[in-house]
mmCIF file of C-alpha atoms in Angstrom:
data_model
loop_
_atom_site.group_PDB
_atom_site.id
_atom_site.type_symbol
_atom_site.label_atom_id
_atom_site.label_comp_id
_atom_site.label_asym_id
_atom_site.label_seq_id
_atom_site.Cartn_x
_atom_site.Cartn_y
_atom_site.Cartn_z
ATOM 1 C CA UNK A 20 -12.643 -2.462 1.751
ATOM 2 C CA UNK A 21 -14.576 -5.717 1.966
ATOM 3 C CA UNK A 22 -14.284 -5.643 5.784
ATOM 4 C CA UNK A 23 -17.005 -2.961 5.683
ATOM 5 C CA UNK A 24 -19.488 -5.641 4.585
ATOM 6 C CA UNK A 25 -18.599 -8.282 7.162
ATOM 7 C CA UNK A 26 -20.962 -9.086 10.074
ATOM 8 C CA UNK A 27 -20.065 -6.995 13.087
ATOM 9 C CA UNK A 28 -18.466 -4.260 10.983
ATOM 10 C CA UNK A 29 -21.639 -2.907 9.385
ATOM 11 C CA UNK A 30 -21.315 0.397 11.277
ATOM 12 C CA UNK A 31 -17.608 0.918 10.542
ATOM 13 C CA UNK A 32 -18.105 2.986 7.366
ATOM 14 C CA UNK A 33 -20.406 5.439 9.168
ATOM 15 C CA UNK A 34 -18.013 5.563 12.128
ATOM 16 C CA UNK A 35 -15.158 6.575 9.811
ATOM 17 C CA UNK A 36 -17.283 9.118 7.932
ATOM 18 C CA UNK A 37 -18.520 10.781 11.116
ATOM 19 C CA UNK A 38 -14.904 11.305 12.196
ATOM 20 C CA UNK A 39 -13.812 12.400 8.703
ATOM 21 C CA UNK A 40 -11.137 9.705 8.500
ATOM 22 C CA UNK A 41 -9.178 9.689 5.247
ATOM 23 C CA UNK A 42 -9.459 6.271 3.569
ATOM 24 C CA UNK A 43 -6.762 4.672 1.417
ATOM 25 C CA UNK A 44 -7.962 1.297 0.135
ATOM 26 C CA UNK A 45 -6.481 -1.399 -2.056
ATOM 27 C CA UNK A 46 -8.071 -1.923 -5.482
ATOM 28 C CA UNK A 47 -5.656 -3.972 -7.636
ATOM 29 C CA UNK A 48 -7.594 -3.408 -10.873
ATOM 30 C CA UNK A 49 -10.832 -2.040 -12.317
ATOM 31 C CA UNK A 50 -11.752 -5.385 -13.899
ATOM 32 C CA UNK A 51 -13.439 -8.274 -12.096
ATOM 33 C CA UNK A 52 -11.226 -10.882 -13.767
ATOM 34 C CA UNK A 53 -7.950 -9.403 -12.496
ATOM 35 C CA UNK A 54 -9.181 -8.591 -8.984
ATOM 36 C CA UNK A 55 -10.725 -12.014 -8.411
ATOM 37 C CA UNK A 56 -7.628 -13.734 -9.783
ATOM 38 C CA UNK A 57 -5.445 -11.897 -7.255
ATOM 39 C CA UNK A 58 -7.737 -11.693 -4.221
ATOM 40 C CA UNK A 59 -10.285 -14.492 -4.657
ATOM 41 C CA UNK A 60 -13.660 -15.081 -6.287
ATOM 42 C CA UNK A 61 -16.257 -12.467 -5.415
ATOM 43 C CA UNK A 62 -13.815 -9.881 -4.054
ATOM 44 C CA UNK A 63 -14.388 -7.501 -6.971
ATOM 45 C CA UNK A 64 -18.174 -7.386 -6.488
ATOM 46 C CA UNK A 65 -17.710 -6.894 -2.747
ATOM 47 C CA UNK A 66 -15.216 -4.093 -3.378
ATOM 48 C CA UNK A 67 -17.667 -2.341 -5.705
ATOM 49 C CA UNK A 68 -20.408 -2.645 -3.082
ATOM 50 C CA UNK A 69 -18.090 -1.217 -0.426
ATOM 51 C CA UNK A 70 -17.098 1.683 -2.692
ATOM 52 C CA UNK A 71 -20.738 2.504 -3.343
ATOM 53 C CA UNK A 72 -21.341 2.484 0.401
ATOM 54 C CA UNK A 73 -18.451 4.892 0.942
ATOM 55 C CA UNK A 74 -19.651 7.145 -1.883
ATOM 56 C CA UNK A 75 -23.115 7.286 -0.287
ATOM 57 C CA UNK A 76 -21.463 8.623 2.888
ATOM 58 C CA UNK A 77 -19.654 11.389 1.022
ATOM 59 C CA UNK A 78 -16.356 9.649 0.372
ATOM 60 C CA UNK A 79 -14.791 10.598 -2.950
ATOM 61 C CA UNK A 80 -16.426 14.030 -2.834
ATOM 62 C CA UNK A 81 -16.687 15.705 0.595
ATOM 63 C CA UNK A 82 -14.403 13.121 2.256
ATOM 64 C CA UNK A 83 -11.061 11.833 0.893
ATOM 65 C CA UNK A 84 -11.066 8.369 -0.673
ATOM 66 C CA UNK A 85 -7.938 7.113 -2.417
ATOM 67 C CA UNK A 86 -7.321 3.765 -4.117
ATOM 68 C CA UNK A 87 -4.103 1.772 -4.346
ATOM 69 C CA UNK A 88 -2.876 -0.234 -7.330
ATOM 70 C CA UNK A 89 -0.326 -3.038 -7.053
ATOM 71 C CA UNK A 90 0.864 -4.944 -10.147
ATOM 72 C CA UNK A 91 -0.602 -8.448 -10.368
ATOM 73 C CA UNK A 92 2.704 -9.870 -11.588
ATOM 74 C CA UNK A 93 6.475 -9.454 -11.642
ATOM 75 C CA UNK A 94 6.600 -6.040 -13.313
ATOM 76 C CA UNK A 95 6.692 -2.365 -12.368
ATOM 77 C CA UNK A 96 3.526 -0.245 -12.162
ATOM 78 C CA UNK A 97 2.500 1.795 -15.231
ATOM 79 C CA UNK A 98 2.503 5.630 -15.081
ATOM 80 C CA UNK A 99 0.343 6.692 -12.140
ATOM 81 C CA UNK A 100 -1.496 9.612 -13.787
ATOM 82 C CA UNK A 101 -2.485 7.545 -16.824
ATOM 83 C CA UNK A 102 -3.680 4.627 -14.722
ATOM 84 C CA UNK A 103 -5.679 6.961 -12.459
ATOM 85 C CA UNK A 104 -7.506 8.283 -15.522
ATOM 86 C CA UNK A 105 -8.276 4.696 -16.594
ATOM 87 C CA UNK A 106 -9.609 3.809 -13.125
ATOM 88 C CA UNK A 107 -11.848 6.860 -12.975
ATOM 89 C CA UNK A 108 -13.204 6.220 -16.469
ATOM 90 C CA UNK A 109 -13.922 2.530 -15.883
ATOM 91 C CA UNK A 110 -15.220 2.687 -12.302
ATOM 92 C CA UNK A 111 -17.214 5.844 -12.981
ATOM 93 C CA UNK A 112 -18.609 4.752 -16.323
ATOM 94 C CA UNK A 113 -19.582 1.206 -15.352
ATOM 95 C CA UNK A 114 -20.430 1.562 -11.672
ATOM 96 C CA UNK A 115 -20.903 5.277 -10.972
ATOM 97 C CA UNK A 116 -18.047 5.233 -8.454
ATOM 98 C CA UNK A 117 -15.942 8.296 -7.666
ATOM 99 C CA UNK A 118 -12.677 8.599 -5.743
ATOM 100 C CA UNK A 119 -9.956 11.198 -5.312
ATOM 101 C CA UNK A 120 -6.526 9.780 -6.156
ATOM 102 C CA UNK A 121 -4.958 6.523 -7.293
ATOM 103 C CA UNK A 122 -1.629 5.514 -5.754
ATOM 104 C CA UNK A 123 0.602 3.053 -7.604
ATOM 105 C CA UNK A 124 2.851 1.009 -5.320
ATOM 106 C CA UNK A 125 5.527 -1.423 -6.488
ATOM 107 C CA UNK A 126 5.249 -4.991 -5.219
ATOM 108 C CA UNK A 127 8.180 -5.730 -2.930
ATOM 109 C CA UNK A 128 9.741 -9.211 -2.941
ATOM 110 C CA UNK A 129 8.684 -10.129 0.594
ATOM 111 C CA UNK A 130 6.001 -12.212 2.326
ATOM 112 C CA UNK A 131 3.228 -13.584 0.075
ATOM 113 C CA UNK A 132 4.574 -11.997 -3.122
ATOM 114 C CA UNK A 133 8.024 -13.457 -2.489
ATOM 115 C CA UNK A 134 6.428 -16.889 -2.061
ATOM 116 C CA UNK A 135 4.616 -16.437 -5.369
ATOM 117 C CA UNK A 136 7.874 -15.485 -7.094
ATOM 118 C CA UNK A 137 9.733 -18.471 -5.644
ATOM 119 C CA UNK A 138 6.942 -20.838 -6.624
ATOM 120 C CA UNK A 139 7.172 -19.587 -10.219
ATOM 121 C CA UNK A 140 11.000 -19.406 -10.263
ATOM 122 C CA UNK A 141 10.886 -15.641 -10.826
ATOM 123 C CA UNK A 142 12.386 -14.273 -7.614
ATOM 124 C CA UNK A 143 15.905 -13.722 -8.999
ATOM 125 C CA UNK A 144 14.490 -12.285 -12.236
ATOM 126 C CA UNK A 145 12.230 -9.816 -10.422
ATOM 127 C CA UNK A 146 14.984 -8.797 -8.026
ATOM 128 C CA UNK A 147 17.227 -8.051 -11.007
ATOM 129 C CA UNK A 148 14.430 -5.986 -12.581
ATOM 130 C CA UNK A 149 14.285 -3.811 -9.464
ATOM 131 C CA UNK A 150 18.069 -3.427 -9.333
ATOM 132 C CA UNK A 151 18.323 -2.597 -13.043
ATOM 133 C CA UNK A 152 15.684 0.131 -12.594
ATOM 134 C CA UNK A 153 17.231 1.696 -9.475
ATOM 135 C CA UNK A 154 16.714 5.468 -9.640
ATOM 136 C CA UNK A 155 18.773 7.551 -7.186
ATOM 137 C CA UNK A 156 16.414 10.494 -7.734
ATOM 138 C CA UNK A 157 13.734 8.634 -5.759
ATOM 139 C CA UNK A 158 15.769 8.395 -2.539
ATOM 140 C CA UNK A 159 14.908 11.882 -1.293
ATOM 141 C CA UNK A 160 11.181 11.073 -1.425
ATOM 142 C CA UNK A 161 11.218 7.672 0.253
ATOM 143 C CA UNK A 162 8.604 7.289 2.988
ATOM 144 C CA UNK A 163 11.156 5.901 5.443
ATOM 145 C CA UNK A 164 12.847 9.320 5.531
ATOM 146 C CA UNK A 165 9.908 11.110 7.168
ATOM 147 C CA UNK A 166 7.362 8.449 8.204
ATOM 148 C CA UNK A 167 7.304 5.594 10.698
ATOM 149 C CA UNK A 168 5.183 2.470 10.853
ATOM 150 C CA UNK A 169 3.673 1.464 14.186
ATOM 151 C CA UNK A 170 2.497 -2.053 14.953
ATOM 152 C CA UNK A 171 -0.753 -2.761 16.786
ATOM 153 C CA UNK A 172 1.174 -3.233 20.035
ATOM 154 C CA UNK A 173 3.118 0.028 19.564
ATOM 155 C CA UNK A 174 6.314 -1.364 18.015
ATOM 156 C CA UNK A 175 8.129 1.107 15.762
ATOM 157 C CA UNK A 176 9.564 0.425 12.296
ATOM 158 C CA UNK A 177 10.943 2.538 9.446
ATOM 159 C CA UNK A 178 8.187 1.376 7.079
ATOM 160 C CA UNK A 179 5.398 -1.187 6.856
ATOM 161 C CA UNK A 180 7.591 -3.486 4.750
ATOM 162 C CA UNK A 181 10.206 -3.602 7.494
ATOM 163 C CA UNK A 182 7.348 -4.246 9.887
ATOM 164 C CA UNK A 183 6.300 -7.317 7.896
ATOM 165 C CA UNK A 184 9.906 -8.533 8.035
ATOM 166 C CA UNK A 185 10.280 -7.783 11.755
ATOM 167 C CA UNK A 186 13.149 -5.348 11.059
ATOM 168 C CA UNK A 187 13.102 -3.014 14.044
ATOM 169 C CA UNK A 188 15.474 -0.156 14.896
ATOM 170 C CA UNK A 189 17.511 -2.209 17.309
ATOM 171 C CA UNK A 190 18.571 -5.780 17.900
ATOM 172 C CA UNK A 191 17.202 -7.626 20.888
ATOM 173 C CA UNK A 192 13.956 -6.609 22.567
ATOM 174 C CA UNK A 193 11.108 -4.726 20.933
ATOM 175 C CA UNK A 194 11.222 -0.934 20.757
ATOM 176 C CA UNK A 195 7.905 0.797 21.435
ATOM 177 C CA UNK A 196 6.608 4.212 20.432
ATOM 178 C CA UNK A 197 6.489 5.516 24.004
ATOM 179 C CA UNK A 198 10.150 4.595 24.536
ATOM 180 C CA UNK A 199 11.435 6.904 21.798
ATOM 181 C CA UNK A 200 13.119 10.242 22.460
ATOM 182 C CA UNK A 201 12.595 12.318 19.272
ATOM 183 C CA UNK A 202 15.768 14.328 19.860
ATOM 184 C CA UNK A 203 17.894 11.188 19.969
ATOM 185 C CA UNK A 204 16.639 9.693 16.687
ATOM 186 C CA UNK A 205 17.422 12.687 14.472
ATOM 187 C CA UNK A 206 19.594 11.531 11.530
ATOM 188 C CA UNK A 207 19.532 7.909 12.700
ATOM 189 C CA UNK A 208 20.325 5.274 10.081
ATOM 190 C CA UNK A 209 17.318 3.691 8.376
ATOM 191 C CA UNK A 210 17.170 -0.102 8.440
ATOM 192 C CA UNK A 211 17.509 -1.332 4.851
ATOM 193 C CA UNK A 212 17.531 -4.585 2.913
ATOM 194 C CA UNK A 213 17.329 -5.899 -0.642
ATOM 195 C CA UNK A 214 13.570 -5.246 -0.654
ATOM 196 C CA UNK A 215 14.321 -1.502 -0.588
ATOM 197 C CA UNK A 216 15.160 -1.688 -4.293
ATOM 198 C CA UNK A 217 11.396 -1.951 -4.826
ATOM 199 C CA UNK A 218 10.783 1.561 -3.497
ATOM 200 C CA UNK A 219 13.633 3.024 -5.568
ATOM 201 C CA UNK A 220 12.832 1.392 -8.919
ATOM 202 C CA UNK A 221 11.612 3.488 -11.834
ATOM 203 C CA UNK A 222 9.618 6.501 -10.637
ATOM 204 C CA UNK A 223 9.775 5.207 -7.073
ATOM 205 C CA UNK A 224 7.101 3.965 -4.698
ATOM 206 C CA UNK A 225 5.850 5.220 -1.352
ATOM 207 C CA UNK A 226 2.765 5.206 0.842
ATOM 208 C CA UNK A 227 1.638 8.174 -1.278
ATOM 209 C CA UNK A 228 2.148 6.371 -4.576
ATOM 210 C CA UNK A 229 4.766 7.260 -7.192
ATOM 211 C CA UNK A 230 7.554 9.504 -5.937
ATOM 212 C CA UNK A 231 8.598 11.208 -9.188
#
């Protein structure tokens, strides 16, 4: 959300509102201490300012505004409905901020979070936590079953996590959106890896929050 406050992007919020774009924005916690510890000093205050800007344009009421929670450590997210109630109470009571839904998304052991886990010798422990909490009931609702992720150049992936890992649908050259024949990809095999245990742990995790 803080991009809305950066020089050169001061008209972005109004641009999105005028086109009624649904916004889903990361907000790792409702406390300044936790947000700044994860994202950097001053990020919480900037996020609050950005949320107030969005609220003033009708987001959270007439326009959809959803927030995303990621755990700040090597553990699974708490129950989504309970945490959403906490967010609305704290952000509304202290800052007058309103939003529609809170999505809880499990941290997957890739990229920056994987580096953090390795640095703290917790990668194997966290991976085992995900495996121990594997829930087959979540598989039907996984985002990779009905959603694709498209890179800025048009490359196609099964999900944004695979995109970060460069796991495309085929080996060799890049596969682009305009090269795909929808009829030929029906029932194709999804590209998977150990990180997929993150989306299937506990109540599950998707781009729309908890699965179950």
